Tab-separated table of C-alpha atoms in Angstrom:
chain	number	residue	atom	x	y	z
A	1	MET	CA	2.697	-22.949	24.415
A	2	MET	CA	2.561	-25.002	21.225
A	3	ALA	CA	5.851	-23.460	20.133
A	4	GLY	CA	7.448	-24.577	23.426
A	5	LYS	CA	6.343	-28.192	22.903
A	6	SER	CA	7.674	-28.316	19.359
A	7	ILE	CA	10.966	-26.825	20.555
A	8	ARG	CA	11.148	-29.505	23.268
A	9	ARG	CA	10.568	-32.270	20.754
A	10	ALA	CA	13.223	-30.867	18.459
A	11	LEU	CA	15.684	-30.601	21.355
A	12	TRP	CA	15.031	-34.187	22.461
A	13	ALA	CA	15.465	-35.400	18.885
A	14	ALA	CA	18.769	-33.522	18.697
A	15	VAL	CA	19.901	-35.058	22.018
A	16	PHE	CA	19.077	-38.586	20.823
A	17	MET	CA	20.806	-38.020	17.497
A	18	PHE	CA	23.887	-36.689	19.287
A	19	ALA	CA	23.858	-39.687	21.636
A	20	ALA	CA	23.582	-42.081	18.702
A	21	PHE	CA	26.486	-40.300	17.054
A	22	LEU	CA	28.608	-40.579	20.224
A	23	ILE	CA	27.775	-44.267	20.586
A	24	SER	CA	28.558	-44.965	16.956
A	25	MET	CA	31.893	-43.221	17.391
A	26	SER	CA	32.786	-45.121	20.588
A	27	VAL	CA	31.788	-48.655	19.437
A	28	PRO	CA	34.674	-49.038	16.978
A	29	GLU	CA	37.140	-47.882	19.657
A	30	VAL	CA	35.824	-50.495	22.092
A	31	SER	CA	35.905	-53.213	19.474
A	32	TRP	CA	39.448	-52.280	18.421
A	33	ALA	CA	40.536	-52.369	22.021
A	34	ALA	CA	38.985	-55.826	22.463
A	35	ALA	CA	40.598	-57.103	19.258
A	36	ALA	CA	43.979	-55.732	20.281
A	37	HIS	CA	43.973	-57.641	23.574
A	38	GLY	CA	43.095	-60.901	21.871
A	39	THR	CA	42.023	-63.665	24.213
A	40	VAL	CA	42.526	-62.426	27.713
A	41	GLY	CA	41.155	-63.926	30.887
A	42	GLY	CA	38.968	-62.302	33.529
A	43	PHE	CA	36.384	-59.665	32.779
A	44	ARG	CA	38.051	-58.661	29.545
A	45	GLY	CA	38.080	-62.220	28.355
A	46	TRP	CA	34.468	-62.700	29.336
A	47	LEU	CA	33.597	-59.425	27.611
A	48	ALA	CA	35.551	-60.381	24.502
A	49	GLY	CA	33.535	-63.624	24.343
A	50	PHE	CA	30.484	-61.621	23.280
A	51	ASN	CA	32.249	-60.008	20.337
A	52	PHE	CA	30.997	-60.725	16.873
A	53	GLY	CA	32.436	-59.550	13.618
A	54	SER	CA	36.069	-59.499	12.637
A	55	GLY	CA	38.801	-57.073	11.762
A	56	ALA	CA	38.255	-53.427	12.457
A	57	LEU	CA	34.504	-53.848	12.943
A	58	VAL	CA	33.981	-55.969	16.037
A	59	LEU	CA	30.712	-55.341	17.902
A	60	ASN	CA	30.131	-56.265	21.524
A	61	PRO	CA	26.478	-56.101	22.652
A	62	VAL	CA	27.399	-55.989	26.351
A	63	VAL	CA	29.510	-52.867	25.821
A	64	ILE	CA	26.708	-51.322	23.800
A	65	LEU	CA	24.191	-52.073	26.600
A	66	ILE	CA	26.527	-50.591	29.206
A	67	GLN	CA	26.958	-47.479	27.077
A	68	TRP	CA	23.177	-47.198	26.640
A	69	ALA	CA	22.647	-47.583	30.409
A	70	ASN	CA	25.304	-44.925	31.003
A	71	PHE	CA	23.609	-42.685	28.455
A	72	ILE	CA	20.156	-43.146	30.043
A	73	ILE	CA	21.562	-42.390	33.506
A	74	ILE	CA	23.192	-39.238	32.136
A	75	LEU	CA	19.897	-38.272	30.469
A	76	ILE	CA	17.982	-38.743	33.740
A	77	VAL	CA	20.528	-36.690	35.687
A	78	LEU	CA	20.645	-33.983	33.020
A	79	ASN	CA	16.853	-33.950	32.855
A	80	LYS	CA	16.606	-33.363	36.618
A	81	LEU	CA	19.458	-30.875	36.874
A	82	LEU	CA	19.450	-29.076	33.548
A	83	TYR	CA	16.545	-29.714	31.210
A	84	LYS	CA	13.595	-29.265	33.616
A	85	PRO	CA	14.888	-25.954	35.032
A	86	LEU	CA	15.820	-24.856	31.530
A	87	TRP	CA	12.350	-25.714	30.195
A	88	ARG	CA	10.733	-23.990	33.170
A	89	VAL	CA	12.704	-20.813	32.375
A	90	ILE	CA	11.862	-21.138	28.663
A	91	ASP	CA	8.151	-21.660	29.466
A	92	GLU	CA	8.182	-18.640	31.796
A	93	ARG	CA	9.818	-16.545	29.092
A	94	ASN	CA	7.344	-17.788	26.488
A	95	GLY	CA	4.483	-16.928	28.845
A	96	LYS	CA	5.953	-13.476	29.468
A	97	ILE	CA	6.443	-12.941	25.735
A	98	GLU	CA	2.847	-14.013	25.028
A	99	ASP	CA	1.585	-11.700	27.798
A	100	ASP	CA	3.693	-8.850	26.406
A	101	LEU	CA	2.379	-9.519	22.899
A	102	ALA	CA	-1.215	-9.562	24.151
A	103	SER	CA	-0.586	-6.376	26.136
A	104	SER	CA	1.016	-4.657	23.161
A	105	GLU	CA	-1.901	-5.755	20.950
A	106	ARG	CA	-4.359	-4.317	23.492
A	107	ASP	CA	-2.317	-1.112	23.656
A	108	ARG	CA	-2.178	-0.941	19.860
A	109	SER	CA	-5.935	-1.374	19.508
A	110	GLU	CA	-6.536	1.164	22.298
A	111	THR	CA	-4.160	3.603	20.607
A	112	GLN	CA	-5.901	2.995	17.284
A	113	GLY	CA	-9.199	3.794	19.010
A	114	TYR	CA	-7.738	7.038	20.364
A	115	ILE	CA	-6.389	7.937	16.918
A	116	THR	CA	-9.791	7.255	15.327
A	117	GLN	CA	-11.527	9.281	18.040
A	118	TYR	CA	-9.023	12.123	17.555
A	119	GLU	CA	-9.479	12.077	13.770
A	120	ASP	CA	-13.276	12.062	14.158
A	121	SER	CA	-13.214	14.967	16.609
A	122	LEU	CA	-10.758	16.827	14.369
A	123	ALA	CA	-13.041	16.323	11.357
A	124	GLU	CA	-16.035	17.458	13.435
A	125	ILE	CA	-14.153	20.563	14.605
A	126	GLN	CA	-13.108	21.354	11.029
A	127	HIS	CA	-16.721	20.913	9.894
A	128	GLU	CA	-17.948	23.186	12.701
A	129	ASN	CA	-15.269	25.763	11.827
A	130	THR	CA	-16.292	25.666	8.176
A	131	GLU	CA	-19.946	26.115	9.109
A	132	ALA	CA	-19.031	28.957	11.486
A	133	MET	CA	-16.942	30.656	8.775
A	134	VAL	CA	-19.804	30.348	6.267
A	135	ALA	CA	-22.286	31.681	8.847
A	136	LEU	CA	-19.912	34.530	9.757
A	137	GLN	CA	-19.395	35.384	6.089
A	138	GLN	CA	-23.161	35.340	5.556
A	139	GLU	CA	-23.649	37.488	8.646
A	140	ILE	CA	-20.991	39.933	7.444
A	141	ASN	CA	-22.620	40.064	4.010
A	142	ASP	CA	-26.066	40.568	5.563
A	143	ALA	CA	-24.719	43.238	7.916
A	144	GLY	CA	-22.969	44.951	4.986
A	145	ARG	CA	-26.133	44.910	2.914
A	146	LYS	CA	-28.139	46.171	5.867
A	147	MET	CA	-25.638	48.987	6.462
A	148	ILE	CA	-25.662	49.892	2.767
A	149	ASP	CA	-29.481	49.891	2.770
A	150	GLU	CA	-29.526	52.012	5.935
A	151	ILE	CA	-26.998	54.442	4.436
A	152	ARG	CA	-28.998	54.647	1.204
A	153	GLU	CA	-32.211	55.214	3.135
A	154	LYS	CA	-30.566	57.791	5.399
A	155	THR	CA	-28.941	59.507	2.431
A	156	SER	CA	-32.180	59.606	0.452
A	157	LYS	CA	-33.976	60.942	3.561
A	158	GLU	CA	-31.301	63.594	3.998
A	159	ILE	CA	-31.538	64.457	0.304
A	160	GLU	CA	-35.326	64.723	0.580
A	161	GLU	CA	-34.993	66.817	3.727
A	162	ALA	CA	-32.369	68.978	2.024
A	163	ARG	CA	-34.614	69.381	-1.029
A	164	ALA	CA	-37.581	70.230	1.199
A	165	SER	CA	-35.440	72.643	3.199
A	166	ILE	CA	-34.027	74.221	0.041
A	167	SER	CA	-37.518	74.420	-1.457
A	168	SER	CA	-38.959	76.044	1.675
A	169	GLN	CA	-35.964	78.366	1.927
A	170	ALA	CA	-36.347	79.203	-1.752
A	171	LYS	CA	-40.056	79.895	-1.238
A	172	THR	CA	-39.293	81.976	1.833
A	173	ALA	CA	-36.536	83.811	-0.009
A	174	LEU	CA	-38.809	84.266	-3.008
A	175	SER	CA	-41.630	85.604	-0.858
A	176	GLU	CA	-39.140	87.846	0.948
A	177	LEU	CA	-37.760	88.957	-2.399
A	178	GLU	CA	-41.266	89.553	-3.679
A	179	GLY	CA	-42.013	91.562	-0.538
A	180	GLU	CA	-38.752	93.474	-0.873
A	181	ALA	CA	-39.328	93.916	-4.607
A	182	GLY	CA	-42.787	95.290	-3.845
A	183	LYS	CA	-41.284	97.682	-1.296
A	184	PHE	CA	-38.597	98.719	-3.700
A	185	ALA	CA	-41.123	99.127	-6.453
A	186	ALA	CA	-43.291	101.277	-4.161
A	187	GLN	CA	-40.308	103.317	-3.103
A	188	ILE	CA	-39.196	103.698	-6.668
A	189	ALA	CA	-42.716	104.607	-7.696
A	190	ASN	CA	-42.963	107.079	-4.813
A	191	ARG	CA	-39.696	108.596	-5.709
A	192	LEU	CA	-40.591	108.784	-9.344
A	193	ALA	CA	-43.951	110.177	-8.501
A	194	GLY	CA	-42.449	112.635	-6.049
A	195	ARG	CA	-39.998	113.926	-8.546
A	196	ALA	CA	-42.460	114.274	-11.161
A	197	VAL	CA	-44.685	116.139	-8.816
A	198	ALA	CA	-41.969	118.196	-7.350
């Protein structure tokens, strides 16, 4: 709203400066016209009686007052018909612009909040993923070690069982061989003894 008031002041200053310029341009024309007619009777003569100055620069205060009155009337009419509606439209636009700026600022801060929330949740998800990957890697390593330990234990058990089985089979085979060797020895001895006897 402050910008609207300063714009109004600047516009009024420009209007008054333009009016002063127009008046300053029209005064010499009026004074030249009065000087050209010389002494004339009637209204022109009466009007020329107020002239002061000589030559090209003759000033008439009555003409200046009439021009000022005309200017003020024009200002009042323009103010009613043009300036007030124009300022109302400008104020409405300024209000709309300020509302739009406030709305866009709210939207920007809300969007910034969403972006911050998104970045925080993204960082949290990445942190959780990293922790999950580390835990999974640890679990895989633990499972691998456990499987290796189980395989080693199973293998050593199987080796022990195989050794025990081989040892018992060897003992059984040895005892069978000893039994067979004893039988063969007895048969051989019987045969040798039977030949010698026979």
